[in-house]
Amino acid sequence: MRFVVPFLALAAFCIAPVAQAADVAAGKAIFDSTCRNCHSLAVGVNEVGPSLWHIVGRPSATVQGFMYSDALKNLHREWTVEALDAYLEKPRADVHGAQMFFKGLPKEKDRQNIIAYLLSQQ
């Protein structure tokens, strides 16, 4: 419990610039039309892809009950805002061997908006 307060303070510090520069409603719209086909935001609800509940700050390939590709199992990355941005831009180029069918979001603003939406759901 003693680690929760510093973590929350650090998270608020890291999240603020993204949230200010992005449009959460636009991020929800993009998520609903692009990501929700395969991903849930509910705890422990895996679909074609793993649950994205609390994705920001979570270590890669750690959702219980989801069978990750070897590429993601061996990634050993924390899903920071920057890491998510790189992955969402071109998933297969960022993580060679990733099996996600999604080709990516080339527009930086779209990625910022989705990440802001994901942060708003944590």
PDB file of C-alpha atoms in Angstrom:
ATOM      1  CA  MET A   1       0.000   0.000   0.000  1.00  0.00           C
ATOM      2  CA  ARG A   2       2.877   2.376   0.698  1.00  0.00           C
ATOM      3  CA  PHE A   3       3.845   2.269  -3.006  1.00  0.00           C
ATOM      4  CA  VAL A   4       0.402   3.297  -4.237  1.00  0.00           C
ATOM      5  CA  VAL A   5       0.634   7.004  -3.385  1.00  0.00           C
ATOM      6  CA  PRO A   6       4.024   7.600  -5.064  1.00  0.00           C
ATOM      7  CA  PHE A   7       2.898   5.570  -8.093  1.00  0.00           C
ATOM      8  CA  LEU A   8      -0.289   7.610  -8.428  1.00  0.00           C
ATOM      9  CA  ALA A   9       1.661  10.845  -8.127  1.00  0.00           C
ATOM     10  CA  LEU A  10       4.118   9.678 -10.799  1.00  0.00           C
ATOM     11  CA  ALA A  11       1.263   8.504 -13.045  1.00  0.00           C
ATOM     12  CA  ALA A  12      -0.495  11.872 -12.734  1.00  0.00           C
ATOM     13  CA  PHE A  13       2.750  13.649 -13.640  1.00  0.00           C
ATOM     14  CA  CYS A  14       3.292  11.448 -16.734  1.00  0.00           C
ATOM     15  CA  ILE A  15      -0.338  11.461 -17.879  1.00  0.00           C
ATOM     16  CA  ALA A  16      -1.041  15.178 -17.680  1.00  0.00           C
ATOM     17  CA  PRO A  17       0.740  16.272 -20.920  1.00  0.00           C
ATOM     18  CA  VAL A  18      -0.927  13.502 -22.965  1.00  0.00           C
ATOM     19  CA  ALA A  19      -4.381  14.234 -21.596  1.00  0.00           C
ATOM     20  CA  GLN A  20      -4.026  17.958 -22.233  1.00  0.00           C
ATOM     21  CA  ALA A  21      -2.939  17.532 -25.846  1.00  0.00           C
ATOM     22  CA  ALA A  22      -5.474  14.850 -26.752  1.00  0.00           C
ATOM     23  CA  ASP A  23      -9.208  14.459 -27.230  1.00  0.00           C
ATOM     24  CA  VAL A  24     -10.567  11.628 -25.071  1.00  0.00           C
ATOM     25  CA  ALA A  25     -13.926  11.561 -26.901  1.00  0.00           C
ATOM     26  CA  ALA A  26     -12.145  11.238 -30.236  1.00  0.00           C
ATOM     27  CA  GLY A  27      -9.992   8.489 -28.735  1.00  0.00           C
ATOM     28  CA  LYS A  28     -13.109   6.608 -27.600  1.00  0.00           C
ATOM     29  CA  ALA A  29     -14.578   6.869 -31.095  1.00  0.00           C
ATOM     30  CA  ILE A  30     -11.389   5.514 -32.668  1.00  0.00           C
ATOM     31  CA  PHE A  31     -11.151   2.773 -30.024  1.00  0.00           C
ATOM     32  CA  ASP A  32     -14.775   1.769 -30.589  1.00  0.00           C
ATOM     33  CA  SER A  33     -14.371   1.574 -34.370  1.00  0.00           C
ATOM     34  CA  THR A  34     -10.866   0.110 -34.468  1.00  0.00           C
ATOM     35  CA  CYS A  35      -9.874  -1.672 -31.249  1.00  0.00           C
ATOM     36  CA  ARG A  36     -13.084  -2.879 -29.622  1.00  0.00           C
ATOM     37  CA  ASN A  37     -13.485  -5.539 -32.328  1.00  0.00           C
ATOM     38  CA  CYS A  38     -10.701  -7.504 -30.639  1.00  0.00           C
ATOM     39  CA  HIS A  39     -10.063  -5.917 -27.223  1.00  0.00           C
ATOM     40  CA  SER A  40     -12.085  -5.334 -24.071  1.00  0.00           C
ATOM     41  CA  LEU A  41     -11.473  -2.729 -21.398  1.00  0.00           C
ATOM     42  CA  ALA A  42     -13.003  -4.981 -18.729  1.00  0.00           C
ATOM     43  CA  VAL A  43     -10.816  -6.651 -16.112  1.00  0.00           C
ATOM     44  CA  GLY A  44     -10.008 -10.225 -17.126  1.00  0.00           C
ATOM     45  CA  VAL A  45     -12.146 -10.188 -20.282  1.00  0.00           C
ATOM     46  CA  ASN A  46      -9.918 -11.402 -23.088  1.00  0.00           C
ATOM     47  CA  GLU A  47     -11.217 -11.608 -26.614  1.00  0.00           C
ATOM     48  CA  VAL A  48      -9.184 -12.091 -29.800  1.00  0.00           C
ATOM     49  CA  GLY A  49      -6.697  -9.783 -28.062  1.00  0.00           C
ATOM     50  CA  PRO A  50      -6.005  -9.361 -24.348  1.00  0.00           C
ATOM     51  CA  SER A  51      -7.959  -7.029 -22.089  1.00  0.00           C
ATOM     52  CA  LEU A  52      -6.581  -3.506 -22.281  1.00  0.00           C
ATOM     53  CA  TRP A  53      -7.729  -2.606 -18.767  1.00  0.00           C
ATOM     54  CA  HIS A  54      -4.879  -0.686 -17.134  1.00  0.00           C
ATOM     55  CA  ILE A  55      -2.620  -1.131 -20.163  1.00  0.00           C
ATOM     56  CA  VAL A  56      -0.630   2.057 -19.495  1.00  0.00           C
ATOM     57  CA  GLY A  57       2.142   1.193 -17.056  1.00  0.00           C
ATOM     58  CA  ARG A  58       1.569  -2.554 -17.281  1.00  0.00           C
ATOM     59  CA  PRO A  59       4.368  -4.936 -18.269  1.00  0.00           C
ATOM     60  CA  SER A  60       3.881  -6.583 -21.654  1.00  0.00           C
ATOM     61  CA  ALA A  61       2.343 -10.058 -21.955  1.00  0.00           C
ATOM     62  CA  THR A  62       1.006 -10.216 -18.388  1.00  0.00           C
ATOM     63  CA  VAL A  63      -2.778 -10.536 -18.760  1.00  0.00           C
ATOM     64  CA  GLN A  64      -3.821 -13.790 -17.138  1.00  0.00           C
ATOM     65  CA  GLY A  65      -5.500 -16.297 -19.417  1.00  0.00           C
ATOM     66  CA  PHE A  66      -4.324 -14.796 -22.710  1.00  0.00           C
ATOM     67  CA  MET A  67      -2.013 -16.760 -25.007  1.00  0.00           C
ATOM     68  CA  TYR A  68       0.545 -14.245 -26.263  1.00  0.00           C
ATOM     69  CA  SER A  69       2.834 -14.700 -29.247  1.00  0.00           C
ATOM     70  CA  ASP A  70       6.453 -15.536 -28.489  1.00  0.00           C
ATOM     71  CA  ALA A  71       7.378 -12.043 -29.724  1.00  0.00           C
ATOM     72  CA  LEU A  72       5.299 -10.393 -26.994  1.00  0.00           C
ATOM     73  CA  LYS A  73       6.296 -12.949 -24.332  1.00  0.00           C
ATOM     74  CA  ASN A  74       9.941 -12.105 -24.995  1.00  0.00           C
ATOM     75  CA  LEU A  75       9.433  -8.353 -25.277  1.00  0.00           C
ATOM     76  CA  HIS A  76       9.793  -7.510 -21.547  1.00  0.00           C
ATOM     77  CA  ARG A  77       8.561  -3.954 -22.049  1.00  0.00           C
ATOM     78  CA  GLU A  78       6.411  -1.701 -19.925  1.00  0.00           C
ATOM     79  CA  TRP A  79       3.510  -0.221 -21.876  1.00  0.00           C
ATOM     80  CA  THR A  80       4.376   3.413 -21.307  1.00  0.00           C
ATOM     81  CA  VAL A  81       2.721   6.180 -23.306  1.00  0.00           C
ATOM     82  CA  GLU A  82       5.761   6.233 -25.588  1.00  0.00           C
ATOM     83  CA  ALA A  83       5.815   2.436 -26.032  1.00  0.00           C
ATOM     84  CA  LEU A  84       2.091   2.361 -26.835  1.00  0.00           C
ATOM     85  CA  ASP A  85       2.538   5.178 -29.327  1.00  0.00           C
ATOM     86  CA  ALA A  86       5.285   3.278 -31.173  1.00  0.00           C
ATOM     87  CA  TYR A  87       3.305   0.031 -31.118  1.00  0.00           C
ATOM     88  CA  LEU A  88       0.066   1.618 -32.284  1.00  0.00           C
ATOM     89  CA  GLU A  89       1.841   3.343 -35.159  1.00  0.00           C
ATOM     90  CA  LYS A  90       3.103   0.072 -36.708  1.00  0.00           C
ATOM     91  CA  PRO A  91       2.613  -2.975 -34.464  1.00  0.00           C
ATOM     92  CA  ARG A  92       4.485  -5.482 -36.611  1.00  0.00           C
ATOM     93  CA  ALA A  93       7.401  -3.130 -37.238  1.00  0.00           C
ATOM     94  CA  ASP A  94       7.674  -2.244 -33.534  1.00  0.00           C
ATOM     95  CA  VAL A  95       7.450  -5.848 -32.297  1.00  0.00           C
ATOM     96  CA  HIS A  96       8.725  -8.237 -34.942  1.00  0.00           C
ATOM     97  CA  GLY A  97       6.658 -11.403 -34.806  1.00  0.00           C
ATOM     98  CA  ALA A  98       3.572  -9.761 -33.280  1.00  0.00           C
ATOM     99  CA  GLN A  99       0.430 -11.507 -34.464  1.00  0.00           C
ATOM    100  CA  MET A 100      -1.992  -8.614 -34.188  1.00  0.00           C
ATOM    101  CA  PHE A 101      -3.813  -8.152 -37.505  1.00  0.00           C
ATOM    102  CA  PHE A 102      -4.131  -4.408 -36.977  1.00  0.00           C
ATOM    103  CA  LYS A 103      -1.866  -2.485 -39.382  1.00  0.00           C
ATOM    104  CA  GLY A 104      -1.509   0.585 -37.179  1.00  0.00           C
ATOM    105  CA  LEU A 105      -2.513   4.226 -36.885  1.00  0.00           C
ATOM    106  CA  PRO A 106      -0.268   6.452 -38.986  1.00  0.00           C
ATOM    107  CA  LYS A 107      -1.690   9.728 -37.597  1.00  0.00           C
ATOM    108  CA  GLU A 108       0.016  10.829 -34.397  1.00  0.00           C
ATOM    109  CA  LYS A 109      -3.107  12.678 -33.220  1.00  0.00           C
ATOM    110  CA  ASP A 110      -5.190   9.479 -33.484  1.00  0.00           C
ATOM    111  CA  ARG A 111      -2.640   7.606 -31.375  1.00  0.00           C
ATOM    112  CA  GLN A 112      -2.566  10.418 -28.802  1.00  0.00           C
ATOM    113  CA  ASN A 113      -6.357  10.379 -28.619  1.00  0.00           C
ATOM    114  CA  ILE A 114      -6.586   6.604 -28.128  1.00  0.00           C
ATOM    115  CA  ILE A 115      -3.888   6.655 -25.461  1.00  0.00           C
ATOM    116  CA  ALA A 116      -5.688   9.496 -23.675  1.00  0.00           C
ATOM    117  CA  TYR A 117      -8.892   7.446 -23.814  1.00  0.00           C
ATOM    118  CA  LEU A 118      -7.105   4.375 -22.416  1.00  0.00           C
ATOM    119  CA  LEU A 119      -5.675   6.523 -19.626  1.00  0.00           C
ATOM    120  CA  SER A 120      -9.152   7.872 -18.849  1.00  0.00           C
ATOM    121  CA  GLN A 121     -10.400   4.321 -18.319  1.00  0.00           C
ATOM    122  CA  GLN A 122      -7.795   3.368 -15.695  1.00  0.00           C
TER     123      GLN A 122
END
